[in-house]
JSON list of C-alpha atoms and ligand atoms in Angstrom, two decimals:
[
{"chain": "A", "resi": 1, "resn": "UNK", "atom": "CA", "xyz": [116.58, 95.26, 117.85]},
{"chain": "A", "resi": 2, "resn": "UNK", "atom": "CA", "xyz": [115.13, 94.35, 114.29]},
{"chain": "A", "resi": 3, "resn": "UNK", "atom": "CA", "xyz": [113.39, 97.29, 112.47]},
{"chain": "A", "resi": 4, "resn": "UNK", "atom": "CA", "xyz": [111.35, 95.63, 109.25]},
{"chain": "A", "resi": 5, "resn": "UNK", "atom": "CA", "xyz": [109.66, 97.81, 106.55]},
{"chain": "A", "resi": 6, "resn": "UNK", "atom": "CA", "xyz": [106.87, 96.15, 104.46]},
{"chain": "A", "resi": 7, "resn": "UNK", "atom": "CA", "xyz": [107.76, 98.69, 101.77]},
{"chain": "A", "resi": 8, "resn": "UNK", "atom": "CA", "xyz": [107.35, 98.89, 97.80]},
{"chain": "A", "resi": 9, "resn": "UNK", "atom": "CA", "xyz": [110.55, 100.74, 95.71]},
{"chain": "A", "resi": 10, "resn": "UNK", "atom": "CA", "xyz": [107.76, 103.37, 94.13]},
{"chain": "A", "resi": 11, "resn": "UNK", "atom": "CA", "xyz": [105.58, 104.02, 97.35]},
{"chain": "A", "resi": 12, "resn": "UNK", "atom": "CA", "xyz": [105.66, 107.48, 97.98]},
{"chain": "A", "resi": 13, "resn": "UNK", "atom": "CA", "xyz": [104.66, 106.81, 101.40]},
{"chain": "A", "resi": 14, "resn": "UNK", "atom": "CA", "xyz": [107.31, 104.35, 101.89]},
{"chain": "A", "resi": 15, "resn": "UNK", "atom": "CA", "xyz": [109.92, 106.48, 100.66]},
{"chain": "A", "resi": 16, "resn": "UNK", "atom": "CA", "xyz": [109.33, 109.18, 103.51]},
{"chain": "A", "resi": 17, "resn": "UNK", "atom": "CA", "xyz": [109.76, 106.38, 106.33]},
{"chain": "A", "resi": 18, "resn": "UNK", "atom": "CA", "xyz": [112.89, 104.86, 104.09]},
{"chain": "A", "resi": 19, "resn": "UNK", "atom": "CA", "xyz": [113.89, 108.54, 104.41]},
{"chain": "A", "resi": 20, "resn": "UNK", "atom": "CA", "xyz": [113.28, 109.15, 108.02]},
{"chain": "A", "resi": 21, "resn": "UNK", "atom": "CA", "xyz": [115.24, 105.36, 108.91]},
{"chain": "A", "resi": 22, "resn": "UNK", "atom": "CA", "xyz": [118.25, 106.79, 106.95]},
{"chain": "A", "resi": 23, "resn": "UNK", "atom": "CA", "xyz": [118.66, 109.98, 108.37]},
{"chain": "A", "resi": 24, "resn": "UNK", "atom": "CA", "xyz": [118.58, 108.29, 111.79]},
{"chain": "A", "resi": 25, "resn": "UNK", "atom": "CA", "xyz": [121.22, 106.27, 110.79]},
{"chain": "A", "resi": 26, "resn": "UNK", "atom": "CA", "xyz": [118.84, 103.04, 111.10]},
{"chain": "A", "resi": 27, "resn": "UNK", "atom": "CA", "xyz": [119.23, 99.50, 109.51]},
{"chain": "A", "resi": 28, "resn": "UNK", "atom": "CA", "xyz": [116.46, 98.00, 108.49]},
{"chain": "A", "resi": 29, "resn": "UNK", "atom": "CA", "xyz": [114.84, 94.62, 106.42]},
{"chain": "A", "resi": 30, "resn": "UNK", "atom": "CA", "xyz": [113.47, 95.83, 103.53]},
{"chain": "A", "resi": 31, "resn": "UNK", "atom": "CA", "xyz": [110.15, 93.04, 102.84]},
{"chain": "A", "resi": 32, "resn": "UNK", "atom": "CA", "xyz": [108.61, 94.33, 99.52]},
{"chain": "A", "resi": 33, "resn": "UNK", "atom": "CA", "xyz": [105.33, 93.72, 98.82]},
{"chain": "A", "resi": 34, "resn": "UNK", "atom": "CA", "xyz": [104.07, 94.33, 94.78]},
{"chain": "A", "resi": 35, "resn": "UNK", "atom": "CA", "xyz": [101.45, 96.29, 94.32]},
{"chain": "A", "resi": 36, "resn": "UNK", "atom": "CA", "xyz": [100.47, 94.95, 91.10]},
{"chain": "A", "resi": 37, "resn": "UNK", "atom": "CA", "xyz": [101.64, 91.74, 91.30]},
{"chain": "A", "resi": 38, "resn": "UNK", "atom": "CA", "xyz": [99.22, 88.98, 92.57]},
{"chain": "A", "resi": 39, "resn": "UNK", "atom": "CA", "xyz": [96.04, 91.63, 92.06]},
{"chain": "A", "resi": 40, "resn": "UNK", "atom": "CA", "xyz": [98.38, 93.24, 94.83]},
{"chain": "A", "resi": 41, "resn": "UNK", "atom": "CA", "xyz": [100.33, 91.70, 97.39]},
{"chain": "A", "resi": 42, "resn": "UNK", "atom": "CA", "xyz": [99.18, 94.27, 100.38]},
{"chain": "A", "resi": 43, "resn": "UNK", "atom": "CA", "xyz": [96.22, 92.55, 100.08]},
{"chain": "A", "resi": 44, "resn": "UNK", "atom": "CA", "xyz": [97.09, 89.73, 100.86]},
{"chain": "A", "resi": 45, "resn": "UNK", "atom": "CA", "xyz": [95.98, 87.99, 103.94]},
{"chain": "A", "resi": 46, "resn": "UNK", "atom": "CA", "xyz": [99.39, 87.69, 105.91]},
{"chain": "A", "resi": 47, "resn": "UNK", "atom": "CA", "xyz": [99.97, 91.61, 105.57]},
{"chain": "A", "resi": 48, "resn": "UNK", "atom": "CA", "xyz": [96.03, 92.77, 106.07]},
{"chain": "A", "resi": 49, "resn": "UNK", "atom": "CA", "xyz": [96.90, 90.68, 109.77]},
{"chain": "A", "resi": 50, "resn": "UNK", "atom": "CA", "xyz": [99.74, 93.08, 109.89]},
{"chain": "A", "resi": 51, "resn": "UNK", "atom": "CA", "xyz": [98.08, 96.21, 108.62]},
{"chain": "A", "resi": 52, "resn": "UNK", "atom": "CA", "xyz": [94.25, 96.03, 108.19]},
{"chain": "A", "resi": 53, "resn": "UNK", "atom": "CA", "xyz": [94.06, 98.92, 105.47]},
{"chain": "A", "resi": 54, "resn": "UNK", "atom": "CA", "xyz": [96.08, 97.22, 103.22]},
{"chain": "A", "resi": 55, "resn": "UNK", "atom": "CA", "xyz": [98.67, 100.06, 102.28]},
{"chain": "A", "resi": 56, "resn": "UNK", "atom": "CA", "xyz": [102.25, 100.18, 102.25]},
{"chain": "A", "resi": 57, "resn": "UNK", "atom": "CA", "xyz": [104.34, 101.04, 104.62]},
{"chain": "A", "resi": 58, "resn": "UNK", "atom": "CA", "xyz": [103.96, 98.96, 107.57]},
{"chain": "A", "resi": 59, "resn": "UNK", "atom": "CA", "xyz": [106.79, 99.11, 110.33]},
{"chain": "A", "resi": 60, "resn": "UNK", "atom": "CA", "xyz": [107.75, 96.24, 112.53]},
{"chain": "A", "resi": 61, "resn": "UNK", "atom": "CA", "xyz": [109.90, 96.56, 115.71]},
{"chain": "A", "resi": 62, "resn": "UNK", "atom": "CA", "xyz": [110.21, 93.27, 117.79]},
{"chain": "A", "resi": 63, "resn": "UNK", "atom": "CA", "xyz": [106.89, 92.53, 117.53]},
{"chain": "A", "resi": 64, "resn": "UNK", "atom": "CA", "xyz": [105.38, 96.05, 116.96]},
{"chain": "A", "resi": 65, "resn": "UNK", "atom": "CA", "xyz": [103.12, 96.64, 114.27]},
{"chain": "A", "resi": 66, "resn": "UNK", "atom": "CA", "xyz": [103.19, 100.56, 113.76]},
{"chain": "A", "resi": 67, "resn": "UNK", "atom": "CA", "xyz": [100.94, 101.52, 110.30]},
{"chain": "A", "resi": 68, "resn": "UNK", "atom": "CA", "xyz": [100.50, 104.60, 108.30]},
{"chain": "A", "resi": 69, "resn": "UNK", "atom": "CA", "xyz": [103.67, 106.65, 107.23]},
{"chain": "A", "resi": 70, "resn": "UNK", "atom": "CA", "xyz": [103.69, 109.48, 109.16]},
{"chain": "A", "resi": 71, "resn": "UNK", "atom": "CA", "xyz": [102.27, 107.80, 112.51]},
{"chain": "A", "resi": 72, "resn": "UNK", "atom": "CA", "xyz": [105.94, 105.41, 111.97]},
{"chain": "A", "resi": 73, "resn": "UNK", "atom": "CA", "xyz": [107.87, 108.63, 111.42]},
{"chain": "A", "resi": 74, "resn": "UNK", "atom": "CA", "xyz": [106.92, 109.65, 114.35]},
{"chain": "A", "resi": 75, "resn": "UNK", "atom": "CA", "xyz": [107.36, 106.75, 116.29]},
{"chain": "A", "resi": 76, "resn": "UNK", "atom": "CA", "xyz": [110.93, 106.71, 114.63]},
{"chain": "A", "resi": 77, "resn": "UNK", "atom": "CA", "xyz": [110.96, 110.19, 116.22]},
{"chain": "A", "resi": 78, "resn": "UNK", "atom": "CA", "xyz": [110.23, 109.07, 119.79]},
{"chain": "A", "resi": 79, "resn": "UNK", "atom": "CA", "xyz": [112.39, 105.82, 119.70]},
{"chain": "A", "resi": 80, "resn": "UNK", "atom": "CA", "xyz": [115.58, 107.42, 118.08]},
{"chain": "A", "resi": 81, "resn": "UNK", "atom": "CA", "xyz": [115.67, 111.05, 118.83]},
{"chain": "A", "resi": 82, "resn": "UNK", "atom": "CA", "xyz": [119.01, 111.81, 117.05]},
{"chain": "A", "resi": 83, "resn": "UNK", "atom": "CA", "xyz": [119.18, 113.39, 114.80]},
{"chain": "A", "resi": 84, "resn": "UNK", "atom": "CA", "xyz": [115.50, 115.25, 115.76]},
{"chain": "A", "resi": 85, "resn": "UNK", "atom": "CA", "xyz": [113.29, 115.33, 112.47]},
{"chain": "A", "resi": 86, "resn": "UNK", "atom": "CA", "xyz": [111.12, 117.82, 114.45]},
{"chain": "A", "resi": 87, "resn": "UNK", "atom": "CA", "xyz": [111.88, 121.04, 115.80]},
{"chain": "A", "resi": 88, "resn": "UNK", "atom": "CA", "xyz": [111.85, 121.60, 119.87]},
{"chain": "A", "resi": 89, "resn": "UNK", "atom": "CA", "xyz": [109.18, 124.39, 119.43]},
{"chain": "A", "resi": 90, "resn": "UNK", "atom": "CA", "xyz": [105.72, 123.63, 119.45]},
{"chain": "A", "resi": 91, "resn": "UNK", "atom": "CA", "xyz": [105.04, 126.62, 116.82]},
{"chain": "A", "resi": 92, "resn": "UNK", "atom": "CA", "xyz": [107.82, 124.81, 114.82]},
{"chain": "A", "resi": 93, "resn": "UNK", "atom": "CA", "xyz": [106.64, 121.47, 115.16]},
{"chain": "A", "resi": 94, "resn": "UNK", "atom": "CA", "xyz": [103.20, 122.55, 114.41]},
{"chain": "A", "resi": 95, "resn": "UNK", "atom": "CA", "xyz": [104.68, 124.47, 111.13]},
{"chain": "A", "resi": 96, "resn": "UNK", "atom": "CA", "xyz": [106.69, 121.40, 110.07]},
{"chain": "A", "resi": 97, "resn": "UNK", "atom": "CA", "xyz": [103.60, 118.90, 110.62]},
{"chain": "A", "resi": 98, "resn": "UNK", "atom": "CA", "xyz": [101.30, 121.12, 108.61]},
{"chain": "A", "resi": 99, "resn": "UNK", "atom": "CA", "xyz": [103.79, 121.07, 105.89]},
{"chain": "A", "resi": 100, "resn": "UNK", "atom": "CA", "xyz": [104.29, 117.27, 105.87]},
{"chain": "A", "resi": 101, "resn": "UNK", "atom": "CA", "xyz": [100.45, 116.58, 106.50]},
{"chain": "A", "resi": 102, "resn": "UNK", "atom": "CA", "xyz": [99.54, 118.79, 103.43]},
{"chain": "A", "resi": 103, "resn": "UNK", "atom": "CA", "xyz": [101.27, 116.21, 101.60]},
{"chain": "A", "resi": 104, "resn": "UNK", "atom": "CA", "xyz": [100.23, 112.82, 103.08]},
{"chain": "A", "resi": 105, "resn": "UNK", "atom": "CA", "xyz": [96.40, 114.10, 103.75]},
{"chain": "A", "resi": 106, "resn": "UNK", "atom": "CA", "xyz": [95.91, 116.61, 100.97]},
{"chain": "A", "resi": 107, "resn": "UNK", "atom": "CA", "xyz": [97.98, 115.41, 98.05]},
{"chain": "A", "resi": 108, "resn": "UNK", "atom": "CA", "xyz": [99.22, 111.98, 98.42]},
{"chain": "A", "resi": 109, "resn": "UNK", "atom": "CA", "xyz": [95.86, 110.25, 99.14]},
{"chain": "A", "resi": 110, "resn": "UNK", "atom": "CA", "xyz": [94.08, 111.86, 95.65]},
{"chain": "A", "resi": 111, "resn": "UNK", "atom": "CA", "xyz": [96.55, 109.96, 93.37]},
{"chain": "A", "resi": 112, "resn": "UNK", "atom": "CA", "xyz": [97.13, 106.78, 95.20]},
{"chain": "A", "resi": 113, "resn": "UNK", "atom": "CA", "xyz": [96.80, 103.43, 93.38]},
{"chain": "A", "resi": 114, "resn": "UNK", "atom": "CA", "xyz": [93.35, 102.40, 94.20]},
{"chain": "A", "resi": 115, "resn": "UNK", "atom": "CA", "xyz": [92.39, 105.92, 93.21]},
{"chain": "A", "resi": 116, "resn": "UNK", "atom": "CA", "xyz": [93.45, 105.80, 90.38]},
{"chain": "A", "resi": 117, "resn": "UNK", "atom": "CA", "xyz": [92.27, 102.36, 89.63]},
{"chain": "A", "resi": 118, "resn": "UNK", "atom": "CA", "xyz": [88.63, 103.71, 90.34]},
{"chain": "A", "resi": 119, "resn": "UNK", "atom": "CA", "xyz": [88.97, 106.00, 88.03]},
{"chain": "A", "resi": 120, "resn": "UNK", "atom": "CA", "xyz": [89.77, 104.13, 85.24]},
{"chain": "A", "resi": 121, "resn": "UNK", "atom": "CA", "xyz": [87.55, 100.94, 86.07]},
{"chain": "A", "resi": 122, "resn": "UNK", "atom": "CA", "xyz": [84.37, 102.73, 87.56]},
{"chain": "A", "resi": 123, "resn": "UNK", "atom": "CA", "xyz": [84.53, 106.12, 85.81]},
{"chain": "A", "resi": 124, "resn": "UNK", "atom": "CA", "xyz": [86.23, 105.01, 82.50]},
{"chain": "A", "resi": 125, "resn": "UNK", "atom": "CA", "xyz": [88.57, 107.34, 82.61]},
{"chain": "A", "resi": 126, "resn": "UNK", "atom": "CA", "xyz": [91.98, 106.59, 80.39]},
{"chain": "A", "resi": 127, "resn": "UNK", "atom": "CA", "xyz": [95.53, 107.30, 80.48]},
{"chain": "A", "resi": 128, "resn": "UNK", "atom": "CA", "xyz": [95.56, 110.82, 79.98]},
{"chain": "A", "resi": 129, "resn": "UNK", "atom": "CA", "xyz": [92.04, 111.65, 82.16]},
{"chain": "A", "resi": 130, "resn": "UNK", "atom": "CA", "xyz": [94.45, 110.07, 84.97]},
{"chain": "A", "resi": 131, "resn": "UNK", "atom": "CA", "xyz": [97.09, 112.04, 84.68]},
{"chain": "A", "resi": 132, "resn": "UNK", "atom": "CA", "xyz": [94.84, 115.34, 83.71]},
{"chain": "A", "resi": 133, "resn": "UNK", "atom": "CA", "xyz": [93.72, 114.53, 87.73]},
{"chain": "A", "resi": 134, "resn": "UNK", "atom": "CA", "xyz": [96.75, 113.73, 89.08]},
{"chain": "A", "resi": 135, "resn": "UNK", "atom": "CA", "xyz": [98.41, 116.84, 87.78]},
{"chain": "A", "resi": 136, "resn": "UNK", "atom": "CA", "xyz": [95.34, 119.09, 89.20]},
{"chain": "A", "resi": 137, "resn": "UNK", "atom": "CA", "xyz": [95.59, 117.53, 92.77]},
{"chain": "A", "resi": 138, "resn": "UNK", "atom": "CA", "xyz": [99.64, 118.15, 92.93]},
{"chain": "A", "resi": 139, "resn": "UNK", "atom": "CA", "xyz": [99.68, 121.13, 91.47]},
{"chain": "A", "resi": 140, "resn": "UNK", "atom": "CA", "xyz": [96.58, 122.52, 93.88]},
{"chain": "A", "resi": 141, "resn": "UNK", "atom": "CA", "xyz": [98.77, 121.36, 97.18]},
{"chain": "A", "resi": 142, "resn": "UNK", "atom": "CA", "xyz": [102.10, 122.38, 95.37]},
{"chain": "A", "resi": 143, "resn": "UNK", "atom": "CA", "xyz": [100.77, 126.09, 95.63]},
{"chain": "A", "resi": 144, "resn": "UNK", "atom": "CA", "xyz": [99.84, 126.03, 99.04]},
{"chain": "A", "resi": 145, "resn": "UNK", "atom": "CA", "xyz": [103.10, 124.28, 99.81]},
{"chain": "A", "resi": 146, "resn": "UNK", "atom": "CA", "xyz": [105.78, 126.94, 97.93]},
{"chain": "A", "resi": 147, "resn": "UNK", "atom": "CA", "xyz": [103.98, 129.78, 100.09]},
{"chain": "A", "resi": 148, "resn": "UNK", "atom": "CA", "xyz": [104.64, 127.28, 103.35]},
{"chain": "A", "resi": 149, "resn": "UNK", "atom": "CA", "xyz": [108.20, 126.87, 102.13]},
{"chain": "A", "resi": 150, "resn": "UNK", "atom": "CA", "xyz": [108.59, 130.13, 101.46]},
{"chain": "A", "resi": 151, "resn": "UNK", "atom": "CA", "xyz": [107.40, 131.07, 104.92]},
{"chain": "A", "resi": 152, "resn": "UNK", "atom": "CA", "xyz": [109.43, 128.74, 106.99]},
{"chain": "A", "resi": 153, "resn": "UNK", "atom": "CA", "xyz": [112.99, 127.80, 105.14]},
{"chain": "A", "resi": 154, "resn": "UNK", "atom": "CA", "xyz": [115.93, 129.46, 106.07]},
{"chain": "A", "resi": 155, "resn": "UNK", "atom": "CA", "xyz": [118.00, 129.02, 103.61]},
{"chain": "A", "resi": 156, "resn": "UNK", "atom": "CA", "xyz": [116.39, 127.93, 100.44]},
{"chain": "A", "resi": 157, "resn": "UNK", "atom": "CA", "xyz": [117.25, 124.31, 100.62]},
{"chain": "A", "resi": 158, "resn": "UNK", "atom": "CA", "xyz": [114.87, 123.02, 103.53]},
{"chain": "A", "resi": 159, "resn": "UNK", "atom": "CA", "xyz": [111.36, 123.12, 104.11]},
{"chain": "A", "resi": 160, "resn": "UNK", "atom": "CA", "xyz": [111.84, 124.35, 107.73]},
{"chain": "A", "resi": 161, "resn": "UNK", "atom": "CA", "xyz": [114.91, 126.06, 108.99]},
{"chain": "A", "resi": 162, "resn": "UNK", "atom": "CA", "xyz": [118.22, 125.02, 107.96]},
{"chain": "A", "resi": 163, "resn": "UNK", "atom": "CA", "xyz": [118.06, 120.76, 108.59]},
{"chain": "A", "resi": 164, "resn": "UNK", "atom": "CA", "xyz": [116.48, 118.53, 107.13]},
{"chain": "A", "resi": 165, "resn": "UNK", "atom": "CA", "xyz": [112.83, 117.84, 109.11]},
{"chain": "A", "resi": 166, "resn": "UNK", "atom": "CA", "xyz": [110.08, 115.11, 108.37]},
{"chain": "A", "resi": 167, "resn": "UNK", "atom": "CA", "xyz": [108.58, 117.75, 105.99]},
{"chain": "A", "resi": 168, "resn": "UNK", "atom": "CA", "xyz": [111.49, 117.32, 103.75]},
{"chain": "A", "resi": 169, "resn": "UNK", "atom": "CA", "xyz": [110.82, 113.47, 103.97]},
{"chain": "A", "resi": 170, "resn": "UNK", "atom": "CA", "xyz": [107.11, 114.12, 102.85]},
{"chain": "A", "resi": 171, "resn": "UNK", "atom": "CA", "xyz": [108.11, 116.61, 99.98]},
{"chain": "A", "resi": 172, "resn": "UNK", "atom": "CA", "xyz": [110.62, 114.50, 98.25]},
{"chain": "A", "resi": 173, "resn": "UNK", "atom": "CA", "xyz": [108.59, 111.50, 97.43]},
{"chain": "A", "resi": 174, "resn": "UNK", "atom": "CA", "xyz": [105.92, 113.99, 96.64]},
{"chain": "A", "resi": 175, "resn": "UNK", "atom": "CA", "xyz": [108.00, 115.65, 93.69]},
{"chain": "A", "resi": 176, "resn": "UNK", "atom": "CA", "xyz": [109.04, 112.46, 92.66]},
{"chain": "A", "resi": 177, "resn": "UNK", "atom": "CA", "xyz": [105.48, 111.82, 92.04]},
{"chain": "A", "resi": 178, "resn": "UNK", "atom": "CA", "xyz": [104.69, 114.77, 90.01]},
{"chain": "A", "resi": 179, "resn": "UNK", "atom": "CA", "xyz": [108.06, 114.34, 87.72]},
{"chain": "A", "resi": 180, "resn": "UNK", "atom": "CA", "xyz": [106.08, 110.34, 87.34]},
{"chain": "A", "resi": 181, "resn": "UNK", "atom": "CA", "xyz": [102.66, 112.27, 86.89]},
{"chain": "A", "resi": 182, "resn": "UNK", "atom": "CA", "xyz": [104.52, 114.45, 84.22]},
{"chain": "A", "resi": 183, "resn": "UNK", "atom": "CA", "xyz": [104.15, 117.70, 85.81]},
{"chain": "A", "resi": 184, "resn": "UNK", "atom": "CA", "xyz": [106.45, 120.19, 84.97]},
{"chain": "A", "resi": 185, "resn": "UNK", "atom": "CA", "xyz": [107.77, 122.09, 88.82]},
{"chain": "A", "resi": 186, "resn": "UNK", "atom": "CA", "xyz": [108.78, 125.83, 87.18]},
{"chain": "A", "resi": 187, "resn": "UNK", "atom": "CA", "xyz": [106.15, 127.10, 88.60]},
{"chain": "A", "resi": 188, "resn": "UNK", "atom": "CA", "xyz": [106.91, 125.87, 92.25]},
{"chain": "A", "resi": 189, "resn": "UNK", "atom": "CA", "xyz": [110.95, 127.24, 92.17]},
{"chain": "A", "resi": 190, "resn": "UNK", "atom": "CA", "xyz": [111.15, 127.31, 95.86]},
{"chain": "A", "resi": 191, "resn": "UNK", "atom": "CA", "xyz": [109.91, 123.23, 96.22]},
{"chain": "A", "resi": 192, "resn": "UNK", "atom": "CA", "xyz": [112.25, 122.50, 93.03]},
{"chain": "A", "resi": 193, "resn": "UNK", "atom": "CA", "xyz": [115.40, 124.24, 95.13]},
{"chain": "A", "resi": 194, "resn": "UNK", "atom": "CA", "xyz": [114.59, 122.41, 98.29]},
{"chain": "A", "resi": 195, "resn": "UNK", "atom": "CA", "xyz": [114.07, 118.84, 96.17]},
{"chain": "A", "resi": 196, "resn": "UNK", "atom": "CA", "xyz": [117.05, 119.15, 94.52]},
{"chain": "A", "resi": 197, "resn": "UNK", "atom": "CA", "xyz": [119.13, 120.17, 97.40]},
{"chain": "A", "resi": 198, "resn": "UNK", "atom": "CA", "xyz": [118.08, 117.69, 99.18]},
{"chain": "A", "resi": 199, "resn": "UNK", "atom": "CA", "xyz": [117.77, 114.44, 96.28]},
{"chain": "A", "resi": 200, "resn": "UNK", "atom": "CA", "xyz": [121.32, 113.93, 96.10]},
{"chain": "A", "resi": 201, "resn": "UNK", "atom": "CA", "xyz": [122.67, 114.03, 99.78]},
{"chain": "A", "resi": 202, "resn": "UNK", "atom": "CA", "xyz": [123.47, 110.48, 101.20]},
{"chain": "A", "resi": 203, "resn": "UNK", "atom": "CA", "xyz": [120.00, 109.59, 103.06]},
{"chain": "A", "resi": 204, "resn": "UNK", "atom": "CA", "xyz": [117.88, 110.49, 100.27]},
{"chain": "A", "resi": 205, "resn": "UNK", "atom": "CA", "xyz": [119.76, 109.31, 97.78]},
{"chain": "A", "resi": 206, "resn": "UNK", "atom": "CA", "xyz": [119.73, 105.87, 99.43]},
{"chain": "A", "resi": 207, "resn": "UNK", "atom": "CA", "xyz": [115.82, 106.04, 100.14]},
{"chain": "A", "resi": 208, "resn": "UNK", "atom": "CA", "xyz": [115.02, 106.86, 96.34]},
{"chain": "A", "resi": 209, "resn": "UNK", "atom": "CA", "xyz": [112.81, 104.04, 94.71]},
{"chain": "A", "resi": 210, "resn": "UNK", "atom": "CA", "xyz": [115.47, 103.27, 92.26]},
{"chain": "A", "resi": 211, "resn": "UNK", "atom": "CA", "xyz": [117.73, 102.28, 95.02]},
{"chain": "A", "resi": 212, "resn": "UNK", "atom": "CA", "xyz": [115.60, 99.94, 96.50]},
{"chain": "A", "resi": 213, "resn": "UNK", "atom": "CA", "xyz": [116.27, 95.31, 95.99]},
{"chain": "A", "resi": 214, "resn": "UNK", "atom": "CA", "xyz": [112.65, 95.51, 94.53]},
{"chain": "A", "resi": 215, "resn": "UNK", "atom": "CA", "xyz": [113.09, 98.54, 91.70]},
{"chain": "A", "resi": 216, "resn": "UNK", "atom": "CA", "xyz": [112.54, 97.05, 87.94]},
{"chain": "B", "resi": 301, "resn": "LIG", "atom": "N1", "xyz": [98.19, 107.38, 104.44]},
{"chain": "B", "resi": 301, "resn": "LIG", "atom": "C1", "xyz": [98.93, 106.19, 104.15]},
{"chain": "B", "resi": 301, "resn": "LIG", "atom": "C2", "xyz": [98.94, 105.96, 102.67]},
{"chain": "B", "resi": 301, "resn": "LIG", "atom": "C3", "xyz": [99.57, 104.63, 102.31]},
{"chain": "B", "resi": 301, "resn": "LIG", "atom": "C4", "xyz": [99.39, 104.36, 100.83]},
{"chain": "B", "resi": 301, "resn": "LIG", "atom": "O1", "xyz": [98.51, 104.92, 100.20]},
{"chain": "B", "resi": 301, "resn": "LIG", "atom": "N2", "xyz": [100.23, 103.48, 100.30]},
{"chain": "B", "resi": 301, "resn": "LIG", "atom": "C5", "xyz": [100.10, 103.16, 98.89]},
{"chain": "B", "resi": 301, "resn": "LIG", "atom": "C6", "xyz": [101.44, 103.19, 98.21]},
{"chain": "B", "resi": 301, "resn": "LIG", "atom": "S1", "xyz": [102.11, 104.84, 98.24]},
{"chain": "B", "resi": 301, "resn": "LIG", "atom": "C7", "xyz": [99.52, 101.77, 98.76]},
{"chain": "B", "resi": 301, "resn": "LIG", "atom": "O2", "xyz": [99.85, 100.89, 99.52]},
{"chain": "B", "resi": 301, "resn": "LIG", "atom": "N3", "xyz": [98.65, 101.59, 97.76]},
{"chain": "B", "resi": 301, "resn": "LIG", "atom": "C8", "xyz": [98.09, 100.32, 97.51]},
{"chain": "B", "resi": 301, "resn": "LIG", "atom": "C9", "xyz": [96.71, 100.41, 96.95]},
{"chain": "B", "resi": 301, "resn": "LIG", "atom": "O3", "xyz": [96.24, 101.51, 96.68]},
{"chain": "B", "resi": 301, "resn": "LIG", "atom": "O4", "xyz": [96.11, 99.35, 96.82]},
{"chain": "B", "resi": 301, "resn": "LIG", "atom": "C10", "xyz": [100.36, 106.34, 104.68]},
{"chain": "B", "resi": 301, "resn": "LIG", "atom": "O5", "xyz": [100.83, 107.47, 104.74]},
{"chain": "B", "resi": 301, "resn": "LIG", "atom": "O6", "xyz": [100.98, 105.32, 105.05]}
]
């Protein structure tokens, strides 16, 4: 068995599959692909055969192509059970999803690269008009999120319950994000407890972009 991760050290969405392959205990080849370098190396033709959108993460697993962060989480999920990132409830699964999808759909998408390249090279927008909108969009979802984590932790330290689920993988590249977009988290106390619980334990710590053969 080969598990191969077209990943970049400061994708956000790579980090929560780097997460989920850690906490499984799974080795993996790490095949980084710049996303500056080249006009971006996910675009080039070799990885759009692999993964037609032309985004990082893409997952390989003797000879399957699996795409889009979350959809490899869960395949993770199904191949490697132990230990489970999602809870055996369906209430609790549901609660867990809607916590990591709030991310990936709601937040994520609003500040990735090509976003933000539109903005400054169609709608002229500099530096600081980038980060004005990236701070808006995290801080919008971070709300919503802190009630959500609020609702569902038990103990203070997890999004869900007391282990660590695939919403803790989403939520942890997430603030990692806003600390890059500048944004200051006292006003989300619960998310800044769970993040820093959970940022130095082994499998995060090794998942971080800074820990990763490609980080400058
Ligand atoms: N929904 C996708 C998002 C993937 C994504 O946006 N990846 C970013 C890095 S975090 C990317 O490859 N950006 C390249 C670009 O925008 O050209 C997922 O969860 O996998």
């Amino acid at each position: 068995m080969a598990l191969r991760l077209h990943t970049y050290w400061r994708s956000s969405a790579a980090y929560r599959v780097r997460i989920v392959l850690a906490l499984k205990g799974l080795d993996y080849e790490s095949l980084p692909r710049h996303l500056l370098r080249d006009g971006g190396q996910q675009r080039r033709p070799d990885y759009l055969a692999l993964n037609p959108q032309g985004l990082v993460p893409a997952l390989e697993d003797d000879g399957t192509v699996v795409t889009q962060s979350l959809a490899i989480c869960e395949y993770l999920e199904q191949r490697f059970p132990a230990p489970a990132l999602l809870p055996a409830a369906a209430r609790d699964r549901a609660a867990v999803r809607a916590m990591a999808l709030a991310v990936a759909c709601d937040i994520h998408p609003l500040n990735n690269l090509r976003v933000q390249q539109y903005l400054r090279s169609q709608l002229g927008q500099d530096d600081a008009g980038v980060g004005r909108w990236a701070r808006h969009w995290i801080a919008q979802g971070f709300d919503a999120l802190e009630l959500l984590v609020a609702r569902h932790s038990g103990d203070g330290r997890h999004c869900f319950g007391t282990s660590a689920t695939l919403a803790d993988a989403c939520l942890v590249p997430q603030v990692y994000n806003a600390r890059r977009a500048q944004l200051d988290l006292a006003p989300w106390p619960r998310i800044a407890a769970v993040s820093a619980h959970l940022e130095p334990l082994p499998a995060f710590a090794a998942a971080r972009p800074e820990a990763q053969p490609d980080a400058e």
